[in-house]
Structures are given as structure tokens and as C-alpha cells.
Coordinates of C-alpha atoms in Angstrom, one line a residue:
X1 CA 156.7 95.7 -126.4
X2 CA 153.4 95.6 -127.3
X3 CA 151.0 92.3 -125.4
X4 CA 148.3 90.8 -126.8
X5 CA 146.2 88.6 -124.4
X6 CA 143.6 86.2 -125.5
X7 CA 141.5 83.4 -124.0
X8 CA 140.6 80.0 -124.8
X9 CA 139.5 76.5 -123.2
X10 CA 142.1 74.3 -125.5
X11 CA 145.6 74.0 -124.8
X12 CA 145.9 71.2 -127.7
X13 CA 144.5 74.1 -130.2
X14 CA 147.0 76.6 -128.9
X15 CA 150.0 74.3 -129.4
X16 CA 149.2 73.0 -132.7
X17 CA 148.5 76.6 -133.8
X18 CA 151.7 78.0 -132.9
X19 CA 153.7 75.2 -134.6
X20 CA 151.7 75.5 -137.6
X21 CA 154.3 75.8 -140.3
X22 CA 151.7 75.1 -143.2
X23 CA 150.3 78.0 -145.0
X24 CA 147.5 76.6 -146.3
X25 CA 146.2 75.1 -143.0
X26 CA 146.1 78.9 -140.9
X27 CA 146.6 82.0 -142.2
X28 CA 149.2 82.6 -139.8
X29 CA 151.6 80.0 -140.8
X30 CA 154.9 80.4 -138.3
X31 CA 158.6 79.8 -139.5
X32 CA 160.3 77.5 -137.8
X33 CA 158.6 77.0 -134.5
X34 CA 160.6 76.3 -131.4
X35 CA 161.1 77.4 -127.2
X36 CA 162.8 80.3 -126.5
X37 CA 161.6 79.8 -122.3
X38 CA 159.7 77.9 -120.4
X39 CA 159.9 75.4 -117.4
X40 CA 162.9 72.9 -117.2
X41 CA 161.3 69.7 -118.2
X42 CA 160.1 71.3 -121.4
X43 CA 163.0 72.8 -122.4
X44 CA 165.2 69.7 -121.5
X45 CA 163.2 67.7 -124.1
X46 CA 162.3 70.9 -126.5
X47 CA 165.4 73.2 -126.1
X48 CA 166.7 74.3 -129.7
X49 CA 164.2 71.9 -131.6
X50 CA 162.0 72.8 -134.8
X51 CA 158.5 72.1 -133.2
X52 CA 156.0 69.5 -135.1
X53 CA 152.6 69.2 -134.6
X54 CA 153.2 65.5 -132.5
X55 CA 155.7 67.8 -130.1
X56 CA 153.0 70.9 -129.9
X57 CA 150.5 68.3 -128.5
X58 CA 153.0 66.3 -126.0
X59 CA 154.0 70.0 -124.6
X60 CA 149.8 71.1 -124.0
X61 CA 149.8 67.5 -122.4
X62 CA 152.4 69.1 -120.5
X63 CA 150.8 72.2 -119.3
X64 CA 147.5 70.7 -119.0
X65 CA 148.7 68.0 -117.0
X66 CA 148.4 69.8 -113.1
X67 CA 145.0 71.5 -114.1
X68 CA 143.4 68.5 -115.1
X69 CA 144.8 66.0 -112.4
X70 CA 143.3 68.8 -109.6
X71 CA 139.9 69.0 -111.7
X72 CA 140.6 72.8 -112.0
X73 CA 137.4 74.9 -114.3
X74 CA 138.3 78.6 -115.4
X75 CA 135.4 80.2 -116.6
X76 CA 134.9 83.6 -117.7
X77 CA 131.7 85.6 -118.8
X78 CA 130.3 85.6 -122.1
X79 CA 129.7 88.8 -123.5
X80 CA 127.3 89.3 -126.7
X81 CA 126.6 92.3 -128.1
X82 CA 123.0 93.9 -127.2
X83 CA 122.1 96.3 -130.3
X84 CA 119.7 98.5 -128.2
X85 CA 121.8 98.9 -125.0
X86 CA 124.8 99.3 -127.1
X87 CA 127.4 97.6 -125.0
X88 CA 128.5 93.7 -124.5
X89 CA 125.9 91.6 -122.0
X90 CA 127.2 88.7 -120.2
X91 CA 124.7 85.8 -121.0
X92 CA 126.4 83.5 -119.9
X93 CA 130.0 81.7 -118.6
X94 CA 132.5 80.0 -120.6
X95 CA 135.5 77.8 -120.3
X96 CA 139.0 80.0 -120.6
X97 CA 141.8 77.9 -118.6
X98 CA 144.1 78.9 -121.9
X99 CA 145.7 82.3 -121.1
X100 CA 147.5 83.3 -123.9
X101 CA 150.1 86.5 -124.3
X102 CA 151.7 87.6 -127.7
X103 CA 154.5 89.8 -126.9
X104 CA 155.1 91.5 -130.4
X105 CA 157.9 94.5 -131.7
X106 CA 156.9 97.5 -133.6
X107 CA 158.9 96.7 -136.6
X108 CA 161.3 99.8 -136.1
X109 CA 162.4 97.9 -133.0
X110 CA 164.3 95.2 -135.2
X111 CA 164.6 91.3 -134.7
X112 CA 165.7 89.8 -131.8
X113 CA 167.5 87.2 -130.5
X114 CA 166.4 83.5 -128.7
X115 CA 168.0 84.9 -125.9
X116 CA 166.9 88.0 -126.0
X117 CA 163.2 86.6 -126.5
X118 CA 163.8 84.2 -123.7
X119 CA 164.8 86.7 -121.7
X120 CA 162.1 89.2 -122.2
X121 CA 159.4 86.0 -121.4
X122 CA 160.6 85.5 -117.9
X123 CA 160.9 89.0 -117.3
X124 CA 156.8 89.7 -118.7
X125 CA 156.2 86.2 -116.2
X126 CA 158.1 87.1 -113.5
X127 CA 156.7 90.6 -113.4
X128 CA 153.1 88.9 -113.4
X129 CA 154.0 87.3 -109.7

């Protein structure tokens, strides 16, 4: 299993990128978007369902929902890169309450399953704490 964690400060942009089915909108157009895991209430109304771009925002409302109602701010340093010290500077802070993970297979690993998808999710969260 190989991760692949990113950060960002728009759950709306996350969504709508990951049920992006149109090629000519991303260059990472996704086939037929849908849940393999996630919490009850979004897999009672997404379970088994094609994702559109109207269900990819209702689900960020989802997950957004707790951080915004608390008034929670992530923020992480802003690196730039400094040509005579040779190294990333933090100059600054910026927003990064998206935490996102790909979990990808070296092709020789084959396809898997929903379940075995699902699966592997819960396992990466649960391992997390």
C-alpha cells in the first residue's frame, strides 16, 4: 500500500475533485465515483451510488459540518523555497483543515474489491487512533 497525504483548506474542492468524471474538466478524471467506507449517515444516503458533483458537495457539507459549527482553524506553515539557504522557509501560516490520504496499489498488486477497499480504509483510520 503506498499513502499519499496532502493538505488543503477546501472540503468542497476535495469532493467535487474526486467525483470528477469529466475529462476535460481535471486531468484526473475518476470512473465511476462512489463510497467504499465512511461514517453511517454517509453511507446510509451514499452506499452503492455513482457520485455527482450535487452529492460530492452535500457529503463536504457533511464533513465540514462539526468543524465549522465549533469555529475550528487548522493552520499549518508555509514553506517557500529560499535559493541561497537552499532549503524551504516558513513565511508564513496557512489554512489546511482538509487532510487528505490516497491509498494506491503498485499495479502488480491487482484490482481490488469495494470490500476489500473498504476494508483497508478503516483499517489505515483505525490504525491512525
Amino acid at each position: 500500500m503506498i499513502p499519499n497525504v496532502t493538505r488543503g483548506s477546501r472540503m468542497s474542492g476535495l469532493l467535487v475533485y474526486l467525483a470528477s468524471t469529466d475529462a476535460d474538466k481535471t486531468k484526473n478524471a475518476h470512473t465511476e465515483p462512489h463510497l467504499v467506507a465512511g461514517d453511517a449517515a454517509i453511507m446510509a444516503w451514499y452506499d452503492d451510488g455513482v457520485l455527482d458533483h450535487d452529492d460530492a458537495l452535500a457529503i463536504a457539507r457533511h464533513l465540514d459540518q462539526p468543524r465549522k459549527a465549533f469555529g475550528v482553524e487548522v493552520k499549518i506553515k508555509e514553506l517557500q523555497w529560499d535559493a541561497v539557504k537552499k532549503e524551504r522557509v516558513p513565511v508564513g501560516e496557512k489554512d489546511a483543515n482538509v487532510w487528505h490520504c490516497s491509498l494506491s496499489l503498485r499495479a502488480e498488486e491487482g484490482a481490488l474489491t469495494d470490500q476489500q477497499w473498504g476494508d483497508i480504509a478503516n483499517d489505515f483510520v483505525d490504525s491512525m487512533g
